[in-house]
mmCIF file of C-alpha atoms and ligand atoms in Angstrom:
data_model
loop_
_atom_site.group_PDB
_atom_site.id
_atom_site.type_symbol
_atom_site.label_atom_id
_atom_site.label_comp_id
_atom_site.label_asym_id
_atom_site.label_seq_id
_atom_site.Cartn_x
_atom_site.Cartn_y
_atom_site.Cartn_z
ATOM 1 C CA UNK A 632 25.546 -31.122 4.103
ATOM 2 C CA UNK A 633 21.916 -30.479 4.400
ATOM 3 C CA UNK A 634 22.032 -28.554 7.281
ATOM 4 C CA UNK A 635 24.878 -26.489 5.971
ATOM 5 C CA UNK A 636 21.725 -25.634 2.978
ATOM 6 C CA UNK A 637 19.529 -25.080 5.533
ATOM 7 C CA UNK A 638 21.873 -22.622 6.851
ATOM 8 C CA UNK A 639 22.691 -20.500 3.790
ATOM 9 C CA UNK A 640 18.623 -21.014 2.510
ATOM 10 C CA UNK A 641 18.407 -19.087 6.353
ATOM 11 C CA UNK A 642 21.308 -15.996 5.536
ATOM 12 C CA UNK A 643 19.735 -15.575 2.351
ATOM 13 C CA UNK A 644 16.256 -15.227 3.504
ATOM 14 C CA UNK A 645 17.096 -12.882 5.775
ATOM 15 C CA UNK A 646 19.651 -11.107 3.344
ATOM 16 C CA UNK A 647 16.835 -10.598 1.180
ATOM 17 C CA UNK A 648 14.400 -9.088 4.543
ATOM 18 C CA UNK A 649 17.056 -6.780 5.395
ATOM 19 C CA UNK A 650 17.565 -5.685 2.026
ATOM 20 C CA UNK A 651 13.740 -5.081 1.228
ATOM 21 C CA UNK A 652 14.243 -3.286 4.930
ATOM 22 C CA UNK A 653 16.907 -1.133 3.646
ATOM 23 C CA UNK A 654 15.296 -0.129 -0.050
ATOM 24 C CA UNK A 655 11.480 0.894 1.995
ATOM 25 C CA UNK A 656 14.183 2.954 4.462
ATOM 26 C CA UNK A 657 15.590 4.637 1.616
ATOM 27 C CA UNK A 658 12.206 5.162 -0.146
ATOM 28 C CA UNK A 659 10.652 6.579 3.207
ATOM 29 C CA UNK A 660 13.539 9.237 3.082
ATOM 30 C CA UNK A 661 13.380 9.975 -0.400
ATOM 31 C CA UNK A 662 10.101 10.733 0.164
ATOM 32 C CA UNK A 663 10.238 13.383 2.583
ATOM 33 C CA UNK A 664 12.987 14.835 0.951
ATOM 34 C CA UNK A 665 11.618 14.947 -2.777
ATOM 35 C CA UNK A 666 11.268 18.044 -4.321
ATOM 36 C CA UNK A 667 6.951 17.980 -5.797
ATOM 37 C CA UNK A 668 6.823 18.272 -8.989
ATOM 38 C CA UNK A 669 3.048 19.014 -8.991
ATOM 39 C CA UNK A 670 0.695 18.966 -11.820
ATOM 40 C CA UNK A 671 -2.946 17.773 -12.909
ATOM 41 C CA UNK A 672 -2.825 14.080 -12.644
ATOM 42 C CA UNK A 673 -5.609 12.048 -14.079
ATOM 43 C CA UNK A 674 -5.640 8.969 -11.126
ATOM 44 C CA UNK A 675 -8.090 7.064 -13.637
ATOM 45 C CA UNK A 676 -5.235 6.803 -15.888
ATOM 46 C CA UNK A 677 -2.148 5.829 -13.100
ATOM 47 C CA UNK A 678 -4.799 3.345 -11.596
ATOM 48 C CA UNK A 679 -4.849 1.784 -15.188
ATOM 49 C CA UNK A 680 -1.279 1.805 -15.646
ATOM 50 C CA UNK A 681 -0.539 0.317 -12.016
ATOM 51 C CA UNK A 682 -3.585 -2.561 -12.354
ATOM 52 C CA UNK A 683 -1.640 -3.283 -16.446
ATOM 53 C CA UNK A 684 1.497 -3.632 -14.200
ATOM 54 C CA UNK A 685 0.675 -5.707 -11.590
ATOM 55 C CA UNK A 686 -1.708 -8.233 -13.942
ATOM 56 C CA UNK A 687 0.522 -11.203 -13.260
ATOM 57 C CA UNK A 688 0.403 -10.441 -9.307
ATOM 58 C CA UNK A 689 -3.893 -9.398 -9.835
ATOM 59 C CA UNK A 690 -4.366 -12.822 -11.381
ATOM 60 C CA UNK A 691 -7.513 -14.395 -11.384
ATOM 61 C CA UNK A 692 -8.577 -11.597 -8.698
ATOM 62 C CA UNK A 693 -11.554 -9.769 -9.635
ATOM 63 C CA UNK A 694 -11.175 -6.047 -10.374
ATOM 64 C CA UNK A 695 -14.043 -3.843 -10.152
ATOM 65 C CA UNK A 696 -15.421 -0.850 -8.721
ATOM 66 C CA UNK A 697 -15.107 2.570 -10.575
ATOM 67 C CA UNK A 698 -11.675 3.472 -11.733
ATOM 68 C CA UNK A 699 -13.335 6.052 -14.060
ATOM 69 C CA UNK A 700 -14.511 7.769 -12.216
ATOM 70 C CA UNK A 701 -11.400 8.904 -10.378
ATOM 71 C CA UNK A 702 -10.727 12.403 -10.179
ATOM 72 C CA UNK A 703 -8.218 14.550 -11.914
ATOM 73 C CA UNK A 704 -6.098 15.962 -8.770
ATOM 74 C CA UNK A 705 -3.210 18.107 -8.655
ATOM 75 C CA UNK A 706 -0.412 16.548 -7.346
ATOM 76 C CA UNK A 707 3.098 14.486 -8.119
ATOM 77 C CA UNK A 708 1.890 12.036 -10.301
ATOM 78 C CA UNK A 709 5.183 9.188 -9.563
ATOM 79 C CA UNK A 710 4.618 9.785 -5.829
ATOM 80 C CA UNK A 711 0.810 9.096 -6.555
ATOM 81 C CA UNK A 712 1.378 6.404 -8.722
ATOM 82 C CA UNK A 713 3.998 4.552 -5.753
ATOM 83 C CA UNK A 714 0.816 4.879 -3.433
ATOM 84 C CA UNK A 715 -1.930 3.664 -5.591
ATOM 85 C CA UNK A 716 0.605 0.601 -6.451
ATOM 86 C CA UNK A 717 1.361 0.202 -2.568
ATOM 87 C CA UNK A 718 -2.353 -0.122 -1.541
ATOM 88 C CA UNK A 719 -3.619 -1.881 -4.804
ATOM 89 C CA UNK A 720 -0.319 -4.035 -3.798
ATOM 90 C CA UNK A 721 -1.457 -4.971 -0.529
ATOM 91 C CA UNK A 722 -5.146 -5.902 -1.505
ATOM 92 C CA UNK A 723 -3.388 -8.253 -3.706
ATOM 93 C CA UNK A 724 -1.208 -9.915 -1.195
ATOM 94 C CA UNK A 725 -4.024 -9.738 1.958
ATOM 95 C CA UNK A 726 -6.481 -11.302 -0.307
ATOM 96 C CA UNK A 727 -3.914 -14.435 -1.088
ATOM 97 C CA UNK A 728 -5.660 -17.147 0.605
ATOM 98 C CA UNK A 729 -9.187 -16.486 -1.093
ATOM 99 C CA UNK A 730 -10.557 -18.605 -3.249
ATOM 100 C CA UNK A 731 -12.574 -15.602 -4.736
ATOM 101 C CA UNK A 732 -10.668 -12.212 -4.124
ATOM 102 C CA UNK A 733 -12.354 -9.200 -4.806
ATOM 103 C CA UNK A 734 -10.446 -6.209 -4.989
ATOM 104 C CA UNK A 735 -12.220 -2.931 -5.832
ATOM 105 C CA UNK A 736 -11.316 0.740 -6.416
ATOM 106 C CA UNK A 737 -13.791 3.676 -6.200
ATOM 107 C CA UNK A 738 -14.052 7.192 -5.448
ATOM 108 C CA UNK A 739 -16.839 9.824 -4.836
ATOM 109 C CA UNK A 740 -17.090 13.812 -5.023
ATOM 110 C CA UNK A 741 -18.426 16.202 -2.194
ATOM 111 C CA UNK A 742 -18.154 19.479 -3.997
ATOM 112 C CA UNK A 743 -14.185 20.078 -4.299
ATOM 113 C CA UNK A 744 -13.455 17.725 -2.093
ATOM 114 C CA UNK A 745 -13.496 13.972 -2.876
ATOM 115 C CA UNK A 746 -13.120 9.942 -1.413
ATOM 116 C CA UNK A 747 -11.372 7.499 -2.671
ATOM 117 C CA UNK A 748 -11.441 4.231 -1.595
ATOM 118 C CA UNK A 749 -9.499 0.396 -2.648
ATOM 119 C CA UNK A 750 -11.665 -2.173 -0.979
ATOM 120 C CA UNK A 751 -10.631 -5.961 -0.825
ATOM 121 C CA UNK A 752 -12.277 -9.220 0.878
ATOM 122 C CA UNK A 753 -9.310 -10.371 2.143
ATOM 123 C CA UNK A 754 -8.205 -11.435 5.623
ATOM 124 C CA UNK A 755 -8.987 -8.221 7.483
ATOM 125 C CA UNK A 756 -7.464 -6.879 10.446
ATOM 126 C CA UNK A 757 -8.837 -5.918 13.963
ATOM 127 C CA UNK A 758 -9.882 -2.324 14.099
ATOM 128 C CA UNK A 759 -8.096 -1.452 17.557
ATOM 129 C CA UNK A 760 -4.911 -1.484 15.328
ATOM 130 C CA UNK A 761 -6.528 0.175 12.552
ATOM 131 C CA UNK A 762 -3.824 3.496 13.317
ATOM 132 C CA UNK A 763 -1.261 1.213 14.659
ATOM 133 C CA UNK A 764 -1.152 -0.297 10.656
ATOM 134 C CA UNK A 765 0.798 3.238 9.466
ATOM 135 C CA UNK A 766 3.114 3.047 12.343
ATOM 136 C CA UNK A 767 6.581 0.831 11.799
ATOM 137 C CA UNK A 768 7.523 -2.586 13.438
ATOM 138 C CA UNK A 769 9.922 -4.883 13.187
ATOM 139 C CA UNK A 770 9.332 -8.205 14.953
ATOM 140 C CA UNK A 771 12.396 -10.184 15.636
ATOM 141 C CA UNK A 772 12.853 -13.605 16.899
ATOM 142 C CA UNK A 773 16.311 -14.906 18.309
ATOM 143 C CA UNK A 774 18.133 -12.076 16.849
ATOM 144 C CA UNK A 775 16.622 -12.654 13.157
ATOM 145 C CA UNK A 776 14.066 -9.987 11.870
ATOM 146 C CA UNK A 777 10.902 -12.236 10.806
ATOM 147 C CA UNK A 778 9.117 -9.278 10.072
ATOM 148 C CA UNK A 779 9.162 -5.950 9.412
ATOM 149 C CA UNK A 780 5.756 -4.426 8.332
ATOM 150 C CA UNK A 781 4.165 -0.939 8.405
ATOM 151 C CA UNK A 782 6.902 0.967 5.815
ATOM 152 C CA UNK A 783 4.536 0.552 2.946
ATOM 153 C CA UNK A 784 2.005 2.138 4.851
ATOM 154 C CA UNK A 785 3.509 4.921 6.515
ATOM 155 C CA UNK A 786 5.172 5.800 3.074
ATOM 156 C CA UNK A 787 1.530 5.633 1.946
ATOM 157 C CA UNK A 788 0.602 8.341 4.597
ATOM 158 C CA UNK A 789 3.755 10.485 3.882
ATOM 159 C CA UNK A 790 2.670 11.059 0.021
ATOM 160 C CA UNK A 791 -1.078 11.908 0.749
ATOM 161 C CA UNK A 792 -0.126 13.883 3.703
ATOM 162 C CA UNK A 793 2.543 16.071 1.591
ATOM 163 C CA UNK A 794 0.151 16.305 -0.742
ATOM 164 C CA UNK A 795 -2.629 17.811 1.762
ATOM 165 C CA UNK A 796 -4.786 14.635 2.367
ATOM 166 C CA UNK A 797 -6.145 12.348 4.709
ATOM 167 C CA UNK A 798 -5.115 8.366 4.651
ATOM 168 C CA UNK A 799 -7.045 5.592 6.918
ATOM 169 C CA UNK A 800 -8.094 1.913 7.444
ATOM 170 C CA UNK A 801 -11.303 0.347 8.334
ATOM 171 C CA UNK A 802 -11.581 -3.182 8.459
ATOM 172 C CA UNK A 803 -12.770 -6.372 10.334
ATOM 173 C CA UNK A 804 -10.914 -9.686 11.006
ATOM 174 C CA UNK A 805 -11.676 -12.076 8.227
ATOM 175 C CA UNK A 806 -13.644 -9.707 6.412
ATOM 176 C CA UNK A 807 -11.619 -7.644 4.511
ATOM 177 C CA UNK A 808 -10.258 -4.098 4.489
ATOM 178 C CA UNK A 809 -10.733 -0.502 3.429
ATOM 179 C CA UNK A 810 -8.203 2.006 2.875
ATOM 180 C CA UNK A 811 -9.572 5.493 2.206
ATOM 181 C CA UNK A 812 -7.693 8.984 1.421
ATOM 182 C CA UNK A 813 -9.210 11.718 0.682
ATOM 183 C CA UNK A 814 -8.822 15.336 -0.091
ATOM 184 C CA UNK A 815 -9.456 18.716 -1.207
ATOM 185 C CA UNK A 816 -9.061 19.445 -4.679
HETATM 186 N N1 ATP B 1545 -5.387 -4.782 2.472
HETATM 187 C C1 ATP B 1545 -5.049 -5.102 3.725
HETATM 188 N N2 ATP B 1545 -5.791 -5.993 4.435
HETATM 189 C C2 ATP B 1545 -5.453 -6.319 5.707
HETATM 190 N N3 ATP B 1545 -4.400 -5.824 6.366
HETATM 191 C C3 ATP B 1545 -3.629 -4.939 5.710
HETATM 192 C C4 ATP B 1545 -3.900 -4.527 4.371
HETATM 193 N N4 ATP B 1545 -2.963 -3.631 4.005
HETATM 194 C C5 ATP B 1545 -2.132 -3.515 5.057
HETATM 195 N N5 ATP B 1545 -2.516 -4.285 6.078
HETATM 196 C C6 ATP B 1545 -1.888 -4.397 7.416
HETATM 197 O O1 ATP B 1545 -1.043 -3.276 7.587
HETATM 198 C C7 ATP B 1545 0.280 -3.701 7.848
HETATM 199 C C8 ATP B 1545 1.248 -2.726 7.242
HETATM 200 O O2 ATP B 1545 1.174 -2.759 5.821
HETATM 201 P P1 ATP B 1545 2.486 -2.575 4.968
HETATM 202 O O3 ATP B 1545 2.145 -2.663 3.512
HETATM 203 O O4 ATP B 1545 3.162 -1.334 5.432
HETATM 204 O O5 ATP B 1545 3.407 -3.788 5.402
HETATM 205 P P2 ATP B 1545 3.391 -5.302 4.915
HETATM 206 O O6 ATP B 1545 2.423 -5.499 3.782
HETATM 207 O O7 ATP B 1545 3.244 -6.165 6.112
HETATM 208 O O8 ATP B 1545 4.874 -5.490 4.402
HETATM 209 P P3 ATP B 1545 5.460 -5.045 3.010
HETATM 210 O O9 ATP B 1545 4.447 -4.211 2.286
HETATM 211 O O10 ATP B 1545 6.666 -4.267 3.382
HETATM 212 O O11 ATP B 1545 5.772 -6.304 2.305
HETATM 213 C C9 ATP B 1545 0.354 -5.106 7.266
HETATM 214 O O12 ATP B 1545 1.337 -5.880 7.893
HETATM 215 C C10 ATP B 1545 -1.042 -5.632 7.552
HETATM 216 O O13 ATP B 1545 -1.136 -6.072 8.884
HETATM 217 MG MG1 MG B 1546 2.471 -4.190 2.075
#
């Protein structure tokens, strides 16, 4: 009997992969097909909205840096807000095993064009896969997908680059990561 729970505890878990595999498949296309319905978005004001959303995930995380000072950009603001939430998302979940997790969002201004970054302490990665990060993978293991990472990412890249922009990682094992994207305005 237990091993029969074991069993189903097993289909459901990976049930639940492949459908999270399915739903960022149908995002990614969604994405490239969606029509942009640009205008001036104020990304202090999405930031806010996505950080109010996620305050059960954010915790006892700290929050800093200088979400007022984000720009006003023209652009599709629920495509915008999806991104912010997917990289604010991921600070969240690579800075789960710190004891103090920093998470912070800022942005600077080089005449029209302008930086943003959403910096975190958490576990890091190894910059010789810094592009690799924005690429798809699925790792299986006897037939069963384990993992399936890079969706989030890519989707992140798809929105900045249809909106004219640049998207990239810096990090360092154990010592947290960087995601920049920048732009024209
Ligand atoms: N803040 C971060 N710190 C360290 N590594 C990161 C961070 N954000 C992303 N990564 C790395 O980039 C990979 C791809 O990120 P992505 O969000 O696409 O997938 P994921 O987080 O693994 O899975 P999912 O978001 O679908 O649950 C991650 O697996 C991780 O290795
Ligand atoms: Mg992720």
């Amino acid at each position: 009997m237990k091993k029969l729970a074991g069993y189903a505890d097993a289909i459901l878990e990976a049930s639940n992969k492949m459908g999270k595999l399915i739903d960022d498949l149908l995002d990614f296309s969604r994405l490239g097909r969606k029509e942009m319905q640009k205008k001036k978005v104020n990304l202090h004001i999405v930031v806010g909205e996505v950080v109010q959303e996620m305050r059960e995930e954010l915790k006892e995380r700290i929050l800093d840096g200088e979400i007022d000072k984000l720009p006003e950009v023209l652009g599709d603001e629920s495509l915008l807000r999806l991104m912010m939430a997917n990289l604010v998302s991921n600070a969240v979940k690579f800075t789960g095993t710190r004891s103090r997790a920093e998470i912070k969002i800022t942005c600077k201004e080089e005449g029209d064009k302008f930086t943003c970054s959403v910096i975190d302490n958490g576990v890091g990665f190894d910059m010789k896969y810094a592009d690799k990060l924005f690429e798809y993978s699925i790792v299986f293991m006897r037939r069963t997908i384990v993992k399936a990472q890079g969706m989030v990412l890519r989707n992140v890249r798809r929105i900045i680059n249809r909106h004219g922009g640049k998207v990239w990682a810096e990090g360092a094992e154990g010592q947290g990561a960087t995601f920049y994207f920048t732009r024209q305005r």
